[in-house]
XYZ file of C-alpha atoms in Angstrom:
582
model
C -8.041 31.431 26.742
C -8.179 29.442 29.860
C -5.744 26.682 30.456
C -6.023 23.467 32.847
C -4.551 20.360 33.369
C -7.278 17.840 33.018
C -6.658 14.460 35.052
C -5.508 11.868 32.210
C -7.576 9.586 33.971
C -10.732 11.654 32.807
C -12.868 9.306 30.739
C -14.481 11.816 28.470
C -18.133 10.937 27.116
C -19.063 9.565 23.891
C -20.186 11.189 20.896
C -24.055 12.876 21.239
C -25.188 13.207 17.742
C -24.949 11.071 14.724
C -26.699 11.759 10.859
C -28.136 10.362 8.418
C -26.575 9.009 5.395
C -28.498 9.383 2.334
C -30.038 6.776 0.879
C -28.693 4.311 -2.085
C -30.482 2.282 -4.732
C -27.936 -0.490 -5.206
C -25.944 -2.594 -2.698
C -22.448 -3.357 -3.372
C -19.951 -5.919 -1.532
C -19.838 -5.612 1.841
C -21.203 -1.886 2.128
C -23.061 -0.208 4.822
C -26.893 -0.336 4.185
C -28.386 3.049 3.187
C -30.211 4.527 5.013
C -29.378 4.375 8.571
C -28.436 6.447 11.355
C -24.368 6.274 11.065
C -21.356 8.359 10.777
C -21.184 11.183 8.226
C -20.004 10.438 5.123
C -16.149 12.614 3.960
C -15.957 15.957 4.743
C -19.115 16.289 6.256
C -19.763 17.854 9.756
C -18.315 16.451 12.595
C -19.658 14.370 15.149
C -19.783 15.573 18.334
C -17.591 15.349 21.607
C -18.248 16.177 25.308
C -17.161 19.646 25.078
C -12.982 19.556 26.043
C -12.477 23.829 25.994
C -10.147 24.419 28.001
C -6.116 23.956 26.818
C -3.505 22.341 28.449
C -0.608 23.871 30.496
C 2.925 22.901 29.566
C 4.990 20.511 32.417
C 8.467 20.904 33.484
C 10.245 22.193 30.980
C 7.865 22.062 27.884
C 6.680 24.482 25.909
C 2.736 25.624 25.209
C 1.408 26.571 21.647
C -1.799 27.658 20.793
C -3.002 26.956 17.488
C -5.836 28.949 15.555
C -4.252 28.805 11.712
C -2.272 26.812 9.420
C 0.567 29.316 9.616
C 0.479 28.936 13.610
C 0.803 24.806 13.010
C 3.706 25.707 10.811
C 5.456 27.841 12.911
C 5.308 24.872 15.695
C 8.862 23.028 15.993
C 7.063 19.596 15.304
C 10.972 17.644 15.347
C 11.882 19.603 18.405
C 9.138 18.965 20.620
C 10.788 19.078 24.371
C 8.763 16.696 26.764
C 6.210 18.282 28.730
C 5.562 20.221 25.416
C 1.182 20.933 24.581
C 0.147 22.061 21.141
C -3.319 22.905 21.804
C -5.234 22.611 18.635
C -8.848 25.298 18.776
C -11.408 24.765 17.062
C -12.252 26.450 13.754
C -15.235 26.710 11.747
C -12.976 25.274 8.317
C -10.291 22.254 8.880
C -6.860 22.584 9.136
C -5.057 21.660 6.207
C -1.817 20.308 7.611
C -0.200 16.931 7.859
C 2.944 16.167 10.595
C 5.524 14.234 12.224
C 6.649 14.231 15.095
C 8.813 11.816 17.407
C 9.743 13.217 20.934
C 10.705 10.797 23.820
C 8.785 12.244 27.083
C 7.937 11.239 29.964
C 5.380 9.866 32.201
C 5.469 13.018 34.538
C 6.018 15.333 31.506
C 4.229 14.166 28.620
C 3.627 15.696 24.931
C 0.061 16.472 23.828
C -1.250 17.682 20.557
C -4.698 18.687 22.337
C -8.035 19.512 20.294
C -9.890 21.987 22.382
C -13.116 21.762 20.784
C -16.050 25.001 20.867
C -19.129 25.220 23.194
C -20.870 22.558 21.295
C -17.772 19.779 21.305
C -17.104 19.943 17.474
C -13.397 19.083 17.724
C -10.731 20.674 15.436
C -10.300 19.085 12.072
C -7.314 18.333 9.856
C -8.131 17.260 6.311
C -5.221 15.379 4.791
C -6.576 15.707 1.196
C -4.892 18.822 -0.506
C -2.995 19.416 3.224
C 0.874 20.128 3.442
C 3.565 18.963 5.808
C 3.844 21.546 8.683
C 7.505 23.244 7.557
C 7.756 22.335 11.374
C 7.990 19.161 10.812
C 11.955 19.839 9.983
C 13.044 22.228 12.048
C 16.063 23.272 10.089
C 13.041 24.265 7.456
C 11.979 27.151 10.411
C 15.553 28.468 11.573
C 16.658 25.292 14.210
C 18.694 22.313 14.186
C 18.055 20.546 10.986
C 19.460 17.484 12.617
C 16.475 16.968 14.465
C 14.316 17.154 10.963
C 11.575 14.174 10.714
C 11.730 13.973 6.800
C 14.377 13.297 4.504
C 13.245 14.699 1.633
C 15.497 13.281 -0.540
C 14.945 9.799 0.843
C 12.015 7.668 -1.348
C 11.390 6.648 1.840
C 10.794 9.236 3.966
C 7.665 8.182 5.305
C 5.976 11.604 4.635
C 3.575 9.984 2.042
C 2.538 7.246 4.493
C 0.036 9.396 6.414
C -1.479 12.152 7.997
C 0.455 11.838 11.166
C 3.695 9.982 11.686
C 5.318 9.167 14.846
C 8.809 7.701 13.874
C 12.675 8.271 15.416
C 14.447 9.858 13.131
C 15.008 11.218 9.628
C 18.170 9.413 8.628
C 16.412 5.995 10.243
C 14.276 4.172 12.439
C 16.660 3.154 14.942
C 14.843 2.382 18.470
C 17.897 3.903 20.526
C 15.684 6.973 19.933
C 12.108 5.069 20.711
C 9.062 7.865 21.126
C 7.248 7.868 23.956
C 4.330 9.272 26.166
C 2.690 10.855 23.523
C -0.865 11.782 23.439
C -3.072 12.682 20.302
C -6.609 13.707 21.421
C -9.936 15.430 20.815
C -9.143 15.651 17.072
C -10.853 14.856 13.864
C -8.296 13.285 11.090
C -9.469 12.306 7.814
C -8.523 12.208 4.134
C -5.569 10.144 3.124
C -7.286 7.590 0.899
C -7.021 6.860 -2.372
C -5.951 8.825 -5.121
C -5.487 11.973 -2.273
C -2.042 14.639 -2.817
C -0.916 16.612 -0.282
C 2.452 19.098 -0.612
C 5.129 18.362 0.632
C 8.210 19.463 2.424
C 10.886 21.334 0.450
C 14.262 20.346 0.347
C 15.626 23.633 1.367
C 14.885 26.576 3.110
C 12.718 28.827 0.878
C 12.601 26.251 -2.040
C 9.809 24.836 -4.171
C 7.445 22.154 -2.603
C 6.566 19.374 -4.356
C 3.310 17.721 -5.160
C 2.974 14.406 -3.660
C 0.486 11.515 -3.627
C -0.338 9.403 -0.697
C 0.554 5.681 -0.595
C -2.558 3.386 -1.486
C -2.388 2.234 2.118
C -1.805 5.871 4.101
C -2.832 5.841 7.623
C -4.458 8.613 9.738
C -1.757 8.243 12.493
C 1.232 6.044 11.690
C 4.014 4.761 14.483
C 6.307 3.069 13.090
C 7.907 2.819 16.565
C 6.855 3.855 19.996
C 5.712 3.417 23.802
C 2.935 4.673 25.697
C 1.557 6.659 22.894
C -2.566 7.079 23.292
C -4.862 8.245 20.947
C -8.086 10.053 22.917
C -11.569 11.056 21.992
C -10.783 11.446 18.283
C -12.559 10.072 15.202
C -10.953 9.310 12.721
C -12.187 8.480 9.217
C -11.358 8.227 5.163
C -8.273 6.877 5.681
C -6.801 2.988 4.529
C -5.736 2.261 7.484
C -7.183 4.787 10.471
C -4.572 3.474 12.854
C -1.814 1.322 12.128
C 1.662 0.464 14.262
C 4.638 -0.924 12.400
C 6.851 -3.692 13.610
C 10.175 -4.034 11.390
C 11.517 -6.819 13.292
C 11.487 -9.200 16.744
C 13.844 -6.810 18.678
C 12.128 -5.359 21.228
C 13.657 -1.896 20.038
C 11.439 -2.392 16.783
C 7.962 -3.113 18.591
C 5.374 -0.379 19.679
C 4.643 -1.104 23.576
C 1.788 -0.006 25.818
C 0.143 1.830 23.233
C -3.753 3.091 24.412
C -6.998 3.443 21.750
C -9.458 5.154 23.870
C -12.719 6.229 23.526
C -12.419 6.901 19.708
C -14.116 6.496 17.084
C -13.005 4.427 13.193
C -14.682 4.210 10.416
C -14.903 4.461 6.177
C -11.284 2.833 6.662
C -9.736 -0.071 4.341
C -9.334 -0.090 0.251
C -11.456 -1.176 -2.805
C -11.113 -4.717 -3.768
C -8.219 -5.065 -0.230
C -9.021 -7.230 2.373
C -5.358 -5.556 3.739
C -6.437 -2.624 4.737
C -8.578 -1.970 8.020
C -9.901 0.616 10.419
C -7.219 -0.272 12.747
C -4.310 -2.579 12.479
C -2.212 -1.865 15.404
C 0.545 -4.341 16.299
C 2.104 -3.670 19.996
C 2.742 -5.485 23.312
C 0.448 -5.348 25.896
C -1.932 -2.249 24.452
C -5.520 -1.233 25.390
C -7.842 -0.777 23.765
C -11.390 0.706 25.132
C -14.359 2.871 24.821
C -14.256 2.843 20.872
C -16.692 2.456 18.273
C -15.647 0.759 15.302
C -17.396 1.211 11.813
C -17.884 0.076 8.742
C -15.419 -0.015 6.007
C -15.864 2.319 2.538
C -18.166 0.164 0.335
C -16.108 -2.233 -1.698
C -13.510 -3.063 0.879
C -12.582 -6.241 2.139
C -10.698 -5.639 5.454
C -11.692 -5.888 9.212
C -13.028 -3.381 11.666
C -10.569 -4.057 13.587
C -7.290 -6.456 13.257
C -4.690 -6.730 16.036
C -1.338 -8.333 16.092
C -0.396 -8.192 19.762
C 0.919 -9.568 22.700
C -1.191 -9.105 25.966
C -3.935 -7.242 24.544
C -6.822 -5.658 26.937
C -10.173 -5.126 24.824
C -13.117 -3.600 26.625
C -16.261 -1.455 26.091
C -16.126 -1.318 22.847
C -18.889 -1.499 19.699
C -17.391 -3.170 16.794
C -20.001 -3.288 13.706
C -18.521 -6.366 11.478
C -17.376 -5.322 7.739
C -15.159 -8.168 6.258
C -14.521 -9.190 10.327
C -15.313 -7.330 13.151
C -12.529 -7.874 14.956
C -9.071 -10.094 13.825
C -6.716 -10.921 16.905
C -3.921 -12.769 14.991
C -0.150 -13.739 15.821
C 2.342 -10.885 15.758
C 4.819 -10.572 12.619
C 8.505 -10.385 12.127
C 9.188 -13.076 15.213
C 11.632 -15.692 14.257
C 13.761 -17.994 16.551
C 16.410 -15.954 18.542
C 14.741 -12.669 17.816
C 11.301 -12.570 19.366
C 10.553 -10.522 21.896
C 6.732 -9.876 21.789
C 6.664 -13.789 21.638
C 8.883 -14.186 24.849
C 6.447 -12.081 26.607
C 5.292 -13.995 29.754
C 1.065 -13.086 28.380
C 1.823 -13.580 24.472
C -1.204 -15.193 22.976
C -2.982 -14.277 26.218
C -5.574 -11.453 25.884
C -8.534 -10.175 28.212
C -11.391 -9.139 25.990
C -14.456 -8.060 27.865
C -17.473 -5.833 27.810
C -17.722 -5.109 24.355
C -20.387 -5.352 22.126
C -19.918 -7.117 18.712
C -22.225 -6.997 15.845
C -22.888 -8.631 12.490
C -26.055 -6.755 11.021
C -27.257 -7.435 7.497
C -29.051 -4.129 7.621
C -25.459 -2.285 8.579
C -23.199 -4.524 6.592
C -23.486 -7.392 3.992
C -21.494 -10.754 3.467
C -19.235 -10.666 6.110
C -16.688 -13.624 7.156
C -17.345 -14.898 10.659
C -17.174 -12.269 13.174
C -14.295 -12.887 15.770
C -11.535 -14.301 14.090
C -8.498 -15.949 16.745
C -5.133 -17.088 16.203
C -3.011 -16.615 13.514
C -3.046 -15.929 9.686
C 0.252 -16.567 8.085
C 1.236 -20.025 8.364
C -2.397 -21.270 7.731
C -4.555 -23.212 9.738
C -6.857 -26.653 10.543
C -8.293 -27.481 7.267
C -11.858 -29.346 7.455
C -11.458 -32.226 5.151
C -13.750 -33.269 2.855
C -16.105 -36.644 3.308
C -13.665 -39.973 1.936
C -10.297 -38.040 2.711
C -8.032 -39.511 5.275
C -7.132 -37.240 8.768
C -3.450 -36.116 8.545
C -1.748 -37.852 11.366
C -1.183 -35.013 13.785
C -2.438 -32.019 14.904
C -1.597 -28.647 12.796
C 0.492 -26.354 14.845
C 1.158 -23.525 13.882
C 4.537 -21.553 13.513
C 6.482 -22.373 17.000
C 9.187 -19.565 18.289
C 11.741 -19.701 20.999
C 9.701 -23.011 21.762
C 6.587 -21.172 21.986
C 3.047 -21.234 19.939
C 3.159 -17.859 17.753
C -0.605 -18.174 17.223
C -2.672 -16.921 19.757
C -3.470 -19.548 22.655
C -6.313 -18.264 25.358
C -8.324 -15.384 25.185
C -10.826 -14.950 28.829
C -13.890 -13.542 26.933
C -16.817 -12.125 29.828
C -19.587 -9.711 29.966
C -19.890 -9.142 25.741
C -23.032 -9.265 24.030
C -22.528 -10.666 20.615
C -25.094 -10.292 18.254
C -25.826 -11.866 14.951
C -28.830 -10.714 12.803
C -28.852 -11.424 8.944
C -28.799 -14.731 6.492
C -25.096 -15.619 6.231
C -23.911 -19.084 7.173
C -21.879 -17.228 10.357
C -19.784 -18.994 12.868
C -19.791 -16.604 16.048
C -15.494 -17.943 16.594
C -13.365 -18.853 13.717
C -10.142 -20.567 15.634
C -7.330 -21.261 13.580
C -6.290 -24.319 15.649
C -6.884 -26.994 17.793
C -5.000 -25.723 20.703
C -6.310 -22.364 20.960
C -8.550 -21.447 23.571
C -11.390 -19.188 24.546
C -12.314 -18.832 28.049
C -16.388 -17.718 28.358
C -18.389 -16.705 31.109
C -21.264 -14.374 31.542
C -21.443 -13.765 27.596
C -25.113 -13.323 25.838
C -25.083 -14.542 22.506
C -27.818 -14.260 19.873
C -28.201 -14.727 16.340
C -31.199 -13.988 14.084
C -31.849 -15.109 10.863
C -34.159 -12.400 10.329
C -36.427 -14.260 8.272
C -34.106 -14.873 5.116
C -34.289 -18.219 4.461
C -30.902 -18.064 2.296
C -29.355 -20.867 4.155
C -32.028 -22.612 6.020
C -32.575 -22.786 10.022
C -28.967 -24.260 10.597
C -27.206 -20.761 9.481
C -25.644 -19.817 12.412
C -22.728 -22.325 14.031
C -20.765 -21.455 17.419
C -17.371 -23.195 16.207
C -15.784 -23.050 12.756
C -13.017 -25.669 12.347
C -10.870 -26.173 15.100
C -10.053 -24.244 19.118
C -11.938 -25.533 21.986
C -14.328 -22.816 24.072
C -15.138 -23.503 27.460
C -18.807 -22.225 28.903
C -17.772 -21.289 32.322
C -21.192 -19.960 33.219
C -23.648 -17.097 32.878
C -23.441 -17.478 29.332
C -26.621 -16.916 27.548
C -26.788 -18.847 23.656
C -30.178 -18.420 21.614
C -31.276 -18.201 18.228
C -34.351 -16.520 17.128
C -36.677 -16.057 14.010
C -36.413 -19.898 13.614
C -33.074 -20.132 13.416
C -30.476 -22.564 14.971
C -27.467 -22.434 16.712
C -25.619 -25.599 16.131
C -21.824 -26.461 18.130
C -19.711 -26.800 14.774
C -20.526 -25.810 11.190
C -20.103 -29.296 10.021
C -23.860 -30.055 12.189
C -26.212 -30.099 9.425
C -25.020 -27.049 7.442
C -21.793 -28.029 5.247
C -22.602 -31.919 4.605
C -19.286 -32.347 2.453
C -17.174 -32.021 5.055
C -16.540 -34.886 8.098
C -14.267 -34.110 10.883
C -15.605 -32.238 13.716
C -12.270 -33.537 15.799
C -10.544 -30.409 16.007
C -13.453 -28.356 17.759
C -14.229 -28.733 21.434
C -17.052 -27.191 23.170
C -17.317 -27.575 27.002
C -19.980 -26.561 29.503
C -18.640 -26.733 32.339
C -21.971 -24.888 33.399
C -24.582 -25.242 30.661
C -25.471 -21.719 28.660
C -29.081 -20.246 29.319
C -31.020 -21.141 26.506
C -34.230 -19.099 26.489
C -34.670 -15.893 24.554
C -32.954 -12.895 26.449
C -35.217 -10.000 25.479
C -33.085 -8.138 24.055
C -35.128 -4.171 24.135
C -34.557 -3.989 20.203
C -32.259 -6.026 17.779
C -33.774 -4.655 14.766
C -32.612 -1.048 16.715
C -29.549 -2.085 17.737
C -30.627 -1.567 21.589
C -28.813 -4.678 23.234
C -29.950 -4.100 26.772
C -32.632 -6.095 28.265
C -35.687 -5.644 30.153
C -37.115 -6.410 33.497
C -37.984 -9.863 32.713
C -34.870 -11.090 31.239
C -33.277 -14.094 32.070
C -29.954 -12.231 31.696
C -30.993 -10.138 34.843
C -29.511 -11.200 38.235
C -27.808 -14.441 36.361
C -24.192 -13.449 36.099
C -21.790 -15.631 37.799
C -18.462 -14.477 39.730
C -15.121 -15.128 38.101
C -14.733 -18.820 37.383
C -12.839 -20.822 39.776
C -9.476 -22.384 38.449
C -8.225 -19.948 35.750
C -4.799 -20.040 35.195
C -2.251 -17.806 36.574
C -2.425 -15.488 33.564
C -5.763 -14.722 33.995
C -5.109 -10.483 35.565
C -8.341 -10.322 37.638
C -9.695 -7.450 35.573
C -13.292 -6.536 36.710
C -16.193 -4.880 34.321
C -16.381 -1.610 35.664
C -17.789 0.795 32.119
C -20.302 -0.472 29.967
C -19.774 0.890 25.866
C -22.017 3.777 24.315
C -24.292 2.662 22.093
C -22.938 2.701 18.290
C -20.227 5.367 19.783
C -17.466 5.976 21.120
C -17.084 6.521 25.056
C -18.096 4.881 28.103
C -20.689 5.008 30.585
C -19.886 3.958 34.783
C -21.314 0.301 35.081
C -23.491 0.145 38.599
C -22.701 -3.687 39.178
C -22.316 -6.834 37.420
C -25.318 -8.913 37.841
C -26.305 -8.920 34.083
C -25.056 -11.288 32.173
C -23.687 -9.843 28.623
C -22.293 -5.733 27.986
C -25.026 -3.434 30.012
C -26.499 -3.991 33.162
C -29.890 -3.853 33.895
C -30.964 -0.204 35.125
């Protein structure tokens, strides 16, 4: 087998082919649409991957395994992982049917990969967490070496074991952040499996003893880290789980916070729970994490959750395609800060994220009755209310929770270069702001709903504001509605006329949005580029003058597959909205 080391800074492509689902005669809340060209449904084939076939080469003083069987996974020291250490995962015809842990602290020059090497035609290895068992190698004293190092204690109730199909934690006897993990990399793999009502086997609690039969948690993730830096997750999809990805934060020590964590180029779907609106494809909670290059699915029919939901501090969110379920995407204040302990809040870019280049979608025809779209702020200390006609304005503004003499809501996000798309006949508000002194910075930004000829809700269905925040047109934004629909500022403009008080939205154009119809090639397709003789082409405007000093001078330089994962080299940026113009 050949052996490389691949620059990290390799993008790898996006996914190449994609099936159909088979159709369904009934619609239930908040499905996908039958019918369509989407991810497989569980346990079918895998979608593809550039080809990745050649394994890594263990650094410094790491060690290389090569993985063909479940017996070779078990015989890996999963707790005792050196840095510099590659598991290279190959391809197999049938999935793997192992689970792990794991929790080394590596290094930037020598980190720890568990690599998928896929075959010829980039079908990526596969672990199935339904009916899987912990790798014995996940305690070492299990497999003849230091049981001190073990990631399980089985006789613990909380061991984690049952919380997913990977789990990145410190240690066995507790999660104490003296022992952080770090550099870790998880990539070219399939996961999927730990929903609902799925066992696995777990761990005995001696060498040679029985091994119980265990059930997953209703909310298991795919990968877990319940603490951790620089840990990315690469060219894997990742599927059938409650939560696909999901970061833990146990308190506002900095020692109890995931940092610099990296989603790339993967693709999340058939994530959340039945009747939950807790559970999404990715809840990841971090300081200052990126996030790019992924496509981001629809939830299993019946769930209530978001595409995507992020509780972070300095988030950068680009070239992605997020296809709304419940949300499509839910950037909301970070949990377990309180006065005296806060450290993702006394971060100098808390509440300050960078999302650009993405594409975001509400589709009737891929999901159904959906909340508004891009949800920004906070969640857990509520938010402006819209009062009703005759009731008297409270007296000052809502705030928000305040710690270390900061806003813990989110304050500013610099939003350029998306194209945000809204087809269907739900009353949707393209930003739902939980306050009056959050902002959202827009330039260069096409924007287009489409009633789609329901007439559900009249012409006025579509509204850019919901109840409070103030956006700021800084030019090269494009805003039109089409199939006789409008696009009024605020949902109070003709649509809800119970409700009164606009005061807590502000819209300002400081250059006026491009009005006409951008030409998009198909939005009954889902092909968001534009043609030759769009007024998107040769419109888009240089970075505002004026931004603040957090603003980080990021420039657009990849453009997002289409409905994948990956991303493609963008030539320029003279196009206003998430492609350029060939």
């Amino acid at each position: 087998m050949a052996a490389v080391d691949l620059p990290w800074s390799l993008v790898l492509g996006g996914d190449t082919a994609m099936m159909l689902l088979t159709a369904s005669a009934a619609q239930s809340f908040r499905r996908r649409a039958p019918g369509l060209i989407d991810p497989p449904p569980s346990g079918g084939s895998s979608i593809v991957s550039n080809p990745v076939t050649t394994a890594r080469n263990a650094t410094g003083s790491g060690t290389r395994y090569d993985v063909t069987t479940d017996a070779e996974f078990d015989a890996v020291p999963h707790g005792a992982l050196t840095p510099g250490s590659v598991v290279n995962i190959f391809w197999k015809s049938t999935p793997y049917l192992r689970k792990w842990g794991y929790r080394t602290r590596a290094t930037e020059t020598d980190k720890c990969y568990y690599w998928g090497v896929t075959d010829a035609s980039g079908n990526r290895p596969r672990f199935n967490f339904a009916g899987a068992s912990t790798a014995l190698g996940c305690n070492p004293g299990l497999i003849g070496g230091n049981a001190a190092l073990n990631i399980f204690n089985t006789a613990s109730p909380f061991s984690l074991e049952d919380f997913g199909g990977v789990i990145i934690r410190d240690a066995a006897s507790g999660d104490s952040g003296v022992t952080k993990p770090c550099w870790l990399i998880i990539a070219n793999l399939e996961l999927y499996g730990s929903g609902l009502n799925a066992s696995f086997t777990g761990l005995p609690s001696t060498v040679g003893g029985s091994r119980p039969a265990l059930n997953y948690i209703d909310s298991a993730s795919g990968i877990r880290v319940q603490r951790g830096a620089d840990i990315y997750t690469e060219n894997c999809v990742i599927h059938d789980c409650p939560w696909g990805f999901y970061s833990h934060i146990s308190s506002g020590l900095i020692a109890d916070i995931c940092e610099r964590m990296i989603l790339r180029n993967n693709r999340w779907y058939n994530g959340g729970r039945v009747g939950a609106g807790t559970e999404h494809n990715v809840y990841i909670q971090c300081i200052n994490p990126i996030v790019e290059g992924n496509y981001f699915g629809p939830l299993i029919s019946g769930a209530d959750g978001a595409a995507y939901k992020s509780r972070c501090a300095g988030e950068i969110f680009r070239y992605n395609w997020v296809e709304t379920h419940a949300r499509a995407c839910d950037w909301v204040e970070v949990e377990e800060q309180v006065n005296g302990t806060a450290a993702a809040v006394d971060a100098a870019d808390y509440g300050i994220d960078h999302i650009y280049g993405n594409v975001i979608v509400y589709d009737d025809s891929i999901t159904v009755d959906p909340i508004h779209p891009v949800h920004f702020g906070g969640d857990k200390s509520g938010e402006q209310q819209l009062l009703a006609t005759g009731a008297s304005p409270p007296g000052a503004e809502f705030t928000g929770p305040v710690v270390n003499g900061k806003k813990g809501y989110r304050q500013l996000a610099y939003f350029y270069n998306n194209t945000y798309v809204c087809r269907g006949k739900m009353p949707i508000r393209l930003f739902d702001i939980n306050e009056e002194s959050s902002t959202v910075k827009a330039w260069n930004n096409l924007f287009v709903v489409d009633k789609a000829g329901s007439a559900s809700y009249g012409a006025g269905a579509f509204a850019i504001m919901e109840r409070a925040g103030t956006l700021q047109f800084l030019g090269g934004n494009i805003t039109h509605a089409i199939s006789g629909s409008t696009l009024a500022d605020t949902v109070l403009d003709g649509l809800l006329s119970s409700y009164t008080d606009v005061t807590w939205v502000t819209i300002t154009r400081t250059v006026a949005p491009i009005t006409t119809n951008p030409l998009l090639t198909s939005i009954s397709t889902q092909d968001y580029t534009v043609g030759a003789s769009s007024p998107a082409r040769n419109a888009a405007v240089s970075t505002p003058g004026g931004l603040p000093a957090s603003w980080k001078n990021l420039p657009v330089e990849y453009m997002p597959v289409p409905r994948s994962n990956g991303m493609t080299a963008r030539p320029a940026v003279t196009t206003i909205g998430a492609y350029e113009y060939p």
